[in-house]
Tab-separated table of C-alpha atoms in Angstrom:
chain	number	residue	atom	x	y	z
A	1	MET	CA	-14.070	22.427	-21.794
A	2	ASP	CA	-14.108	18.820	-23.005
A	3	GLY	CA	-10.949	19.307	-25.082
A	4	LEU	CA	-8.985	20.604	-22.102
A	5	THR	CA	-10.123	17.931	-19.678
A	6	ILE	CA	-7.182	15.539	-19.957
A	7	PRO	CA	-4.287	18.055	-19.760
A	8	ALA	CA	-6.153	20.156	-17.186
A	9	ALA	CA	-6.835	17.129	-14.951
A	10	PHE	CA	-3.230	15.951	-15.231
A	11	LEU	CA	-1.759	19.357	-14.395
A	12	LEU	CA	-4.226	20.055	-11.603
A	13	ALA	CA	-3.602	16.684	-9.937
A	14	ALA	CA	0.176	17.068	-10.314
A	15	GLY	CA	0.170	20.634	-9.025
A	16	VAL	CA	-2.056	20.021	-6.008
A	17	THR	CA	-0.122	16.879	-5.087
A	18	SER	CA	3.276	18.542	-5.397
A	19	VAL	CA	2.358	21.719	-3.506
A	20	THR	CA	0.626	19.985	-0.592
A	21	ASN	CA	3.463	17.455	-0.235
A	22	TRP	CA	6.014	20.299	-0.229
A	23	LEU	CA	4.126	22.184	2.471
A	24	ALA	CA	3.697	19.061	4.604
A	25	LEU	CA	7.476	18.422	4.535
A	26	ILE	CA	8.339	21.768	6.168
A	27	PRO	CA	8.594	20.328	9.736
A	28	TRP	CA	10.989	17.634	8.475
A	29	ARG	CA	13.186	20.170	6.683
A	30	ARG	CA	13.567	22.082	9.942
A	31	ASN	CA	14.818	18.939	11.709
A	32	ARG	CA	17.135	17.370	9.113
A	33	ASP	CA	20.043	17.616	11.554
A	34	LYS	CA	18.236	15.464	14.140
A	35	HIS	CA	18.652	11.727	14.757
A	36	TRP	CA	17.161	9.524	12.043
A	37	SER	CA	14.374	8.373	14.383
A	38	GLU	CA	13.143	11.954	14.784
A	39	GLN	CA	13.353	12.563	11.051
A	40	ALA	CA	11.399	9.370	10.386
A	41	ARG	CA	8.759	10.394	12.943
A	42	LEU	CA	8.127	13.586	10.973
A	43	VAL	CA	8.405	12.078	7.486
A	44	HIS	CA	6.186	9.018	7.939
A	45	PRO	CA	2.810	10.814	8.121
A	46	VAL	CA	3.717	12.852	5.030
A	47	VAL	CA	4.585	9.702	3.077
A	48	MET	CA	1.384	7.968	4.185
A	49	ALA	CA	-0.667	10.989	3.132
A	50	ALA	CA	1.141	11.092	-0.222
A	51	ARG	CA	0.291	7.418	-0.815
A	52	SER	CA	-3.335	8.007	0.115
A	53	ASN	CA	-3.529	11.028	-2.168
A	54	LEU	CA	-2.467	8.954	-5.176
A	55	TRP	CA	-6.101	7.889	-5.329
A	56	THR	CA	-7.969	10.471	-3.227
A	57	ILE	CA	-6.918	13.468	-5.350
A	58	PRO	CA	-8.016	11.779	-8.628
A	59	ALA	CA	-11.193	10.655	-6.855
A	60	VAL	CA	-11.948	14.242	-5.795
A	61	LEU	CA	-11.569	15.464	-9.365
A	62	VAL	CA	-13.720	12.647	-10.753
A	63	LEU	CA	-16.495	13.311	-8.231
A	64	ILE	CA	-16.429	17.034	-8.961
A	65	VAL	CA	-16.896	16.292	-12.667
A	66	LEU	CA	-19.728	13.835	-11.930
A	67	LEU	CA	-21.501	16.423	-9.794
A	68	GLN	CA	-20.826	19.426	-12.038
A	69	TRP	CA	-21.415	17.758	-15.420
A	70	PRO	CA	-23.632	14.718	-14.713
A	71	ASP	CA	-24.710	14.310	-18.341
A	72	SER	CA	-21.200	14.188	-19.861
A	73	SER	CA	-20.632	10.488	-19.167
A	74	PRO	CA	-17.132	10.032	-20.660
A	75	LEU	CA	-15.795	13.196	-19.022
A	76	TRP	CA	-15.355	11.704	-15.551
A	77	LEU	CA	-13.538	8.689	-16.993
A	78	PHE	CA	-11.063	10.838	-18.928
A	79	THR	CA	-10.559	12.965	-15.827
A	80	GLY	CA	-9.641	9.925	-13.754
A	81	ILE	CA	-7.351	8.497	-16.429
A	82	ALA	CA	-5.445	11.798	-16.591
A	83	ALA	CA	-5.462	12.584	-12.865
A	84	VAL	CA	-3.862	9.310	-11.718
A	85	PRO	CA	-0.544	9.789	-13.575
A	86	GLY	CA	-0.760	13.462	-12.580
A	87	ALA	CA	-0.854	12.538	-8.895
A	88	TYR	CA	2.085	10.164	-9.396
A	89	ALA	CA	4.047	12.867	-11.211
A	90	GLY	CA	3.304	15.305	-8.407
A	91	THR	CA	4.760	12.835	-5.886
A	92	LEU	CA	8.144	12.641	-7.641
A	93	PRO	CA	9.546	15.815	-5.979
A	94	LEU	CA	8.763	14.312	-2.567
A	95	ASP	CA	10.587	11.068	-3.415
A	96	ARG	CA	13.566	12.964	-4.820
A	97	GLU	CA	13.878	15.091	-1.704
A	98	LEU	CA	13.595	12.209	0.746
A	99	PHE	CA	15.782	9.753	-1.178
A	100	PRO	CA	18.271	11.733	-3.307
A	101	ARG	CA	20.354	8.565	-3.823
A	102	ILE	CA	17.636	7.163	-6.110
A	103	ALA	CA	18.077	8.282	-9.717
A	104	LEU	CA	15.182	10.073	-11.398
A	105	ARG	CA	15.102	7.406	-14.105
A	106	GLU	CA	14.544	4.716	-11.476
A	107	LEU	CA	11.777	6.734	-9.842
A	108	LEU	CA	10.064	7.169	-13.207
A	109	ARG	CA	10.280	3.426	-13.830
A	110	GLN	CA	8.623	2.773	-10.470
A	111	VAL	CA	5.899	5.288	-11.277
A	112	VAL	CA	5.069	3.506	-14.531
A	113	ILE	CA	5.019	0.092	-12.833
A	114	GLY	CA	2.935	1.430	-9.954
A	115	ILE	CA	0.368	2.913	-12.334
A	116	LEU	CA	0.125	-0.322	-14.331
A	117	PHE	CA	-0.339	-2.442	-11.197
A	118	ARG	CA	-2.979	-0.163	-9.765
A	119	PHE	CA	-4.672	0.372	-13.133
A	120	LEU	CA	-5.257	-3.363	-13.488
A	121	ILE	CA	-6.739	-3.628	-9.994
A	122	TRP	CA	-8.909	-0.525	-10.291
A	123	PHE	CA	-9.963	-1.448	-13.830
A	124	VAL	CA	-11.503	-4.649	-12.482
A	125	PHE	CA	-12.941	-2.987	-9.387
A	126	LEU	CA	-14.469	0.064	-11.086
A	127	GLY	CA	-15.538	-2.006	-14.078
A	128	ALA	CA	-17.525	-4.256	-11.750
A	129	ILE	CA	-19.221	-1.241	-10.168
A	130	VAL	CA	-20.145	0.247	-13.555
A	131	LEU	CA	-21.494	-3.065	-14.903
A	132	MET	CA	-23.360	-3.951	-11.707
A	133	PRO	CA	-27.156	-3.790	-12.175
A	134	ASP	CA	-29.472	-1.809	-9.892
A	135	GLU	CA	-30.865	-4.914	-8.220
A	136	PHE	CA	-29.531	-8.194	-6.875
A	137	ASN	CA	-29.997	-10.751	-9.641
A	138	GLN	CA	-28.072	-13.399	-11.543
A	139	LEU	CA	-25.911	-10.784	-13.286
A	140	ALA	CA	-24.967	-9.183	-9.973
A	141	LEU	CA	-23.927	-12.540	-8.523
A	142	THR	CA	-21.964	-13.384	-11.673
A	143	ILE	CA	-20.033	-10.112	-11.556
A	144	GLY	CA	-19.312	-10.558	-7.848
A	145	ALA	CA	-18.109	-14.139	-8.376
A	146	THR	CA	-15.909	-13.048	-11.282
A	147	VAL	CA	-14.195	-10.377	-9.178
A	148	LEU	CA	-13.622	-12.902	-6.390
A	149	VAL	CA	-12.108	-15.439	-8.814
A	150	LEU	CA	-9.813	-12.784	-10.295
A	151	TRP	CA	-8.673	-11.829	-6.792
A	152	VAL	CA	-7.824	-15.461	-6.005
A	153	VAL	CA	-5.896	-15.725	-9.281
A	154	TRP	CA	-4.031	-12.532	-8.343
A	155	LEU	CA	-3.020	-13.957	-4.975
A	156	ARG	CA	-2.166	-17.369	-6.439
A	157	GLY	CA	0.498	-16.091	-8.776
A	158	GLY	CA	-1.005	-13.278	-10.789
A	159	VAL	CA	0.994	-10.613	-8.989
A	160	THR	CA	4.332	-12.310	-9.670
A	161	TRP	CA	3.351	-13.063	-13.267
A	162	LEU	CA	2.655	-9.390	-13.923
A	163	GLY	CA	5.810	-8.423	-12.050
A	164	ARG	CA	7.894	-10.642	-14.317
A	165	MET	CA	6.220	-9.196	-17.426
A	166	LEU	CA	7.062	-5.663	-16.279
A	167	GLY	CA	10.625	-6.541	-15.298
A	168	LEU	CA	9.968	-5.888	-11.614
A	169	PHE	CA	10.815	-9.461	-10.557
A	170	GLN	CA	13.945	-11.214	-11.784
A	171	PRO	CA	15.816	-14.433	-10.936
A	172	ALA	CA	17.708	-14.121	-7.668
A	173	PRO	CA	21.518	-13.820	-7.788
A	174	GLU	CA	23.597	-16.725	-6.502
A	175	ARG	CA	24.428	-14.880	-3.280
A	176	LEU	CA	20.750	-14.567	-2.359
A	177	LYS	CA	19.928	-18.110	-3.486
A	178	LYS	CA	22.613	-19.533	-1.217
A	179	ILE	CA	21.524	-17.478	1.797
A	180	VAL	CA	17.876	-18.498	1.425
A	181	ALA	CA	18.736	-22.168	0.821
A	182	ASP	CA	20.920	-22.296	3.947
A	183	VAL	CA	18.324	-20.644	6.182
A	184	SER	CA	15.543	-22.808	4.738
A	185	ALA	CA	17.516	-25.974	5.504
A	186	ARG	CA	18.343	-24.785	9.029
A	187	MET	CA	14.710	-23.950	9.801
A	188	ASN	CA	13.332	-26.940	7.852
A	189	VAL	CA	10.896	-24.611	6.071
A	190	PRO	CA	10.558	-25.289	2.323
A	191	TYR	CA	9.898	-22.561	-0.218
A	192	ARG	CA	9.121	-22.678	-3.917
A	193	GLU	CA	11.111	-19.774	-5.330
A	194	VAL	CA	13.129	-16.713	-4.381
A	195	LEU	CA	13.029	-13.641	-6.621
A	196	LEU	CA	14.948	-10.386	-6.813
A	197	MET	CA	12.720	-7.327	-6.823
A	198	ARG	CA	13.985	-4.306	-8.767
A	199	PHE	CA	12.958	-1.728	-6.202
A	200	PRO	CA	15.093	1.086	-4.751
A	201	THR	CA	14.170	0.670	-1.073
A	202	ALA	CA	15.261	-2.140	1.249
A	203	GLN	CA	12.380	-4.582	1.682
A	204	ALA	CA	11.605	-8.284	1.811
A	205	PHE	CA	8.290	-10.086	1.406
A	206	ALA	CA	6.849	-13.558	1.770
A	207	LEU	CA	3.942	-14.735	-0.389
A	208	PRO	CA	2.461	-17.645	1.613
A	209	ASN	CA	-0.094	-18.542	-1.064
A	210	THR	CA	2.633	-19.275	-3.616
A	211	ARG	CA	5.497	-19.940	-1.151
A	212	GLN	CA	7.681	-17.360	-2.864
A	213	LEU	CA	10.151	-14.955	-1.257
A	214	LEU	CA	10.950	-11.484	-2.599
A	215	PHE	CA	14.037	-9.418	-1.750
A	216	THR	CA	14.774	-6.004	-3.202
A	217	GLU	CA	18.101	-5.001	-4.725
A	218	ARG	CA	18.607	-2.400	-2.020
A	219	ILE	CA	18.425	-4.931	0.811
A	220	LEU	CA	21.358	-6.814	-0.707
A	221	GLU	CA	23.340	-3.574	-1.007
A	222	LEU	CA	22.602	-2.503	2.557
A	223	LEU	CA	22.916	-5.673	4.655
A	224	THR	CA	25.613	-8.263	5.245
A	225	ASP	CA	24.976	-11.923	4.456
A	226	GLU	CA	24.267	-12.629	8.137
A	227	GLU	CA	21.744	-9.789	8.310
A	228	VAL	CA	20.036	-10.877	5.077
A	229	ALA	CA	19.814	-14.392	6.549
A	230	ALA	CA	18.140	-13.003	9.677
A	231	ILE	CA	15.556	-11.163	7.584
A	232	CYS	CA	15.099	-14.309	5.496
A	233	ALA	CA	14.302	-16.288	8.655
A	234	HIS	CA	11.548	-13.800	9.441
A	235	GLU	CA	10.027	-14.170	5.969
A	236	LEU	CA	10.299	-17.969	6.028
A	237	ALA	CA	8.425	-17.897	9.335
A	238	HIS	CA	5.423	-16.484	7.476
A	239	LEU	CA	5.411	-19.624	5.309
A	240	THR	CA	4.785	-21.700	8.448
A	241	GLU	CA	1.579	-19.874	9.344
A	242	SER	CA	-1.544	-21.966	9.661
A	243	ARG	CA	-4.148	-22.054	6.952
A	244	ALA	CA	-6.497	-20.132	9.245
A	245	ALA	CA	-3.868	-17.402	9.625
A	246	ARG	CA	-3.426	-17.189	5.860
A	247	TYR	CA	-7.174	-16.890	5.376
A	248	SER	CA	-7.329	-14.221	8.074
A	249	ARG	CA	-5.023	-12.049	5.974
A	250	SER	CA	-7.678	-12.076	3.261
A	251	ILE	CA	-9.996	-10.152	5.571
A	252	GLN	CA	-8.574	-6.953	4.110
A	253	LEU	CA	-10.425	-7.807	0.883
A	254	LEU	CA	-13.674	-7.150	2.749
A	255	ALA	CA	-12.713	-3.499	3.075
A	256	PHE	CA	-13.373	-2.925	-0.626
A	257	LEU	CA	-15.169	-5.935	-2.131
A	258	PRO	CA	-18.656	-4.892	-0.886
A	259	TRP	CA	-18.358	-1.640	-2.859
A	260	ILE	CA	-18.825	-3.493	-6.146
A	261	PHE	CA	-22.458	-3.938	-5.042
A	262	PHE	CA	-22.829	-0.178	-4.617
A	263	ASN	CA	-25.643	0.183	-7.184
A	264	PRO	CA	-28.061	-2.476	-5.893
A	265	LEU	CA	-27.313	-1.582	-2.255
A	266	ILE	CA	-28.031	2.123	-2.808
A	267	TYR	CA	-31.225	1.452	-4.749
A	268	LYS	CA	-32.460	-0.950	-2.075
A	269	PHE	CA	-31.314	0.687	1.183
A	270	GLY	CA	-30.594	4.284	0.197
A	271	VAL	CA	-28.041	6.431	1.981
A	272	PHE	CA	-27.814	3.932	4.853
A	273	ALA	CA	-26.056	1.556	2.452
A	274	PHE	CA	-23.410	4.193	1.760
A	275	TYR	CA	-22.644	4.691	5.444
A	276	GLY	CA	-22.659	0.941	5.974
A	277	LEU	CA	-20.079	0.461	3.231
A	278	LEU	CA	-18.017	3.301	4.671
A	279	LEU	CA	-18.127	1.716	8.126
A	280	ILE	CA	-16.896	-1.606	6.725
A	281	THR	CA	-14.059	0.096	4.829
A	282	LEU	CA	-12.896	1.911	7.966
A	283	GLY	CA	-13.418	-0.983	10.374
A	284	VAL	CA	-11.921	-3.942	8.501
A	285	PRO	CA	-8.354	-2.509	8.328
A	286	ARG	CA	-8.390	-2.092	12.114
A	287	VAL	CA	-9.149	-5.800	12.553
A	288	PHE	CA	-6.550	-6.733	9.927
A	289	ARG	CA	-3.822	-4.675	11.601
A	290	GLY	CA	-4.415	-6.447	14.915
A	291	LEU	CA	-4.126	-9.873	13.284
A	292	SER	CA	-1.052	-8.813	11.309
A	293	ARG	CA	0.825	-7.561	14.383
A	294	LYS	CA	0.384	-10.937	16.077
A	295	LEU	CA	1.737	-12.775	13.038
A	296	GLU	CA	4.670	-10.354	12.724
A	297	SER	CA	5.574	-10.841	16.391
A	298	ARG	CA	5.528	-14.601	15.822
A	299	ALA	CA	7.823	-14.222	12.793
A	300	ASP	CA	10.179	-12.012	14.840
A	301	ALA	CA	10.459	-14.688	17.517
A	302	MET	CA	11.306	-17.364	14.938
A	303	ALA	CA	13.878	-15.085	13.296
A	304	MET	CA	15.618	-14.476	16.619
A	305	ALA	CA	15.591	-18.201	17.373
A	306	ASN	CA	17.366	-18.886	14.081
A	307	GLU	CA	19.822	-15.980	13.869
A	308	GLY	CA	23.545	-16.661	13.819
A	309	ASP	CA	24.991	-14.240	16.375
A	310	ALA	CA	22.741	-12.694	19.007
A	311	GLY	CA	21.582	-9.251	17.946
A	312	THR	CA	21.979	-9.802	14.202
A	313	TYR	CA	18.245	-9.671	13.519
A	314	ALA	CA	17.794	-6.541	15.647
A	315	ARG	CA	20.696	-4.836	13.878
A	316	ALA	CA	19.241	-5.699	10.472
A	317	LEU	CA	15.817	-4.350	11.439
A	318	ALA	CA	17.285	-1.079	12.692
A	319	ARG	CA	19.246	-0.591	9.466
A	320	LEU	CA	16.165	-1.233	7.340
A	321	TYR	CA	14.070	1.249	9.288
A	322	GLU	CA	16.777	3.901	9.164
A	323	ASP	CA	17.389	3.484	5.439
A	324	ASN	CA	13.660	3.645	4.663
A	325	LEU	CA	12.989	6.491	7.121
A	326	LEU	CA	10.389	4.416	8.961
A	327	PRO	CA	9.406	5.549	12.479
A	328	ALA	CA	10.606	3.606	15.510
A	329	VAL	CA	7.214	4.160	17.165
A	330	THR	CA	4.056	4.483	15.079
A	331	ALA	CA	0.615	5.827	15.859
A	332	LYS	CA	-1.381	3.610	18.204
A	333	ASN	CA	-3.026	0.670	16.427
A	334	ARG	CA	-2.247	2.137	13.010
A	335	SER	CA	0.505	-0.211	11.880
A	336	THR	CA	0.587	-3.795	10.618
A	337	HIS	CA	3.878	-4.353	12.522
A	338	PRO	CA	4.865	-3.877	16.172
A	339	HIS	CA	6.898	-0.758	16.983
A	340	LEU	CA	10.557	-1.078	16.014
A	341	TYR	CA	11.583	0.114	19.472
A	342	ASP	CA	9.642	-2.755	21.076
A	343	ARG	CA	10.942	-5.249	18.524
A	344	LEU	CA	14.512	-4.299	19.406
A	345	LEU	CA	13.832	-4.618	23.130
A	346	ALA	CA	12.201	-8.007	22.547
A	347	ALA	CA	15.370	-9.063	20.721
A	348	GLY	CA	17.408	-8.204	23.807
A	349	VAL	CA	18.913	-5.043	22.311
A	350	THR	CA	18.589	-1.626	23.935
A	351	PRO	CA	18.431	1.040	21.180
A	352	ASP	CA	21.111	3.734	21.248
A	353	PHE	CA	18.452	6.460	21.215
A	354	PRO	CA	15.600	7.304	23.603
A	355	ARG	CA	12.110	6.102	22.811
A	356	PRO	CA	10.692	8.715	20.431
A	357	ALA	CA	7.157	10.039	20.489
A	358	ALA	CA	4.731	8.146	18.278
A	359	SER	CA	4.539	9.252	14.677
A	360	LYS	CA	1.187	10.517	13.453
A	361	SER	CA	-0.724	8.169	11.184
A	362	MET	CA	-1.148	10.661	8.336
A	363	ALA	CA	-0.301	14.301	7.627
A	364	TRP	CA	-2.951	16.998	7.340
A	365	HIS	CA	-3.237	16.949	3.550
A	366	GLY	CA	-4.092	13.249	3.576
A	367	HIS	CA	-6.998	13.872	5.947
A	368	VAL	CA	-8.179	16.851	3.872
A	369	PHE	CA	-8.497	14.924	0.614
A	370	ALA	CA	-9.861	11.772	2.257
A	371	GLY	CA	-12.526	13.929	3.886
A	372	LEU	CA	-13.321	15.582	0.560
A	373	VAL	CA	-13.799	12.180	-1.075
A	374	GLY	CA	-16.246	11.159	1.644
A	375	LEU	CA	-18.176	14.442	1.442
A	376	LEU	CA	-18.393	14.531	-2.355
A	377	PHE	CA	-19.301	10.842	-2.530
A	378	ALA	CA	-22.115	11.433	-0.061
A	379	PHE	CA	-23.477	14.234	-2.300
A	380	PHE	CA	-23.157	11.954	-5.329
A	381	THR	CA	-25.023	9.174	-3.516
A	382	ILE	CA	-27.860	11.531	-2.576
A	383	ARG	CA	-28.125	12.744	-6.174
A	384	LEU	CA	-28.114	9.160	-7.435
A	385	MET	CA	-31.016	8.360	-5.109
A	386	HIS	CA	-33.010	11.322	-6.441
A	387	TRP	CA	-32.419	10.155	-10.008
A	388	SER	CA	-33.836	6.743	-9.146
A	389	ILE	CA	-37.065	8.154	-7.734
């Protein structure tokens, strides 16, 4: 059994991921001749479930091993190490079907980078949980402070440093440099650096803590200079947010940071600690999404105020959403951005398609595996409490 753990975990995670994603895409396949907004409405919950399952499916397998073979301590670790790349491999058929323009080699490169990024984060997070003592003492505070310091370092440049090392971030081409410099001068908003992100979907990001701007290769292929400038104005607007607004974005850290104190909390408060942690994890993202939507609406307004020709920003947004198969209307209170349909109307542009129904937040297979994680973790917590008695 031990000798087959790694290949079995990899194949099981890959197979379950691939099959459930394929089944969840059936409604989209039946509507591939519909307008892009309808296709995006059906695809979005499948993609969100697939992202969630990158960690829930490995977590299910790890918890099963912990419950079934509690005395084989390295077994659960090997299972998790094998299941994570298995889940990523099982997601490749979904990506290939949705975005056939992206070469398999590029998808594989993104898988490797994604695993390395997440491995570093989860290595620190899970390592802190494993090393955490069973009571609140000096060691517990030291571990908690160390994780917090590492998170600050990550936000203050660690993410771009790792991205450069992995070849994900590269110097921006002259075309992009000129666009950003012109918009920055027009808005009187300084920035520190603009980078090109080697990523196959059209996206742009602002990193307020380091005053860096990121634009993917695809966004330069898809949009005109005027449209890139409009998106740039939106991202530069995020650099003008107040310090309080920047700190408010860090509230999402609270969704997971308390879990590093799982051991002392469980030993002190029992199963109530588990449900308290779960409540925090589910509640914090709701608060964060509300704050984020306000900041995104503010950035939209500044982008429209600084666009060249009226409607340029709205046109750029619509093209990004269509190319990425993002829904024009998302599930209520489940998105960090306002609905595209409302953003277009706010920009003074009436979309050339009727307002679609809201997309679901996540497809059925995402809920199934998330529920399994919660159920199995509850059993594990109860068993852990019995061991401590």
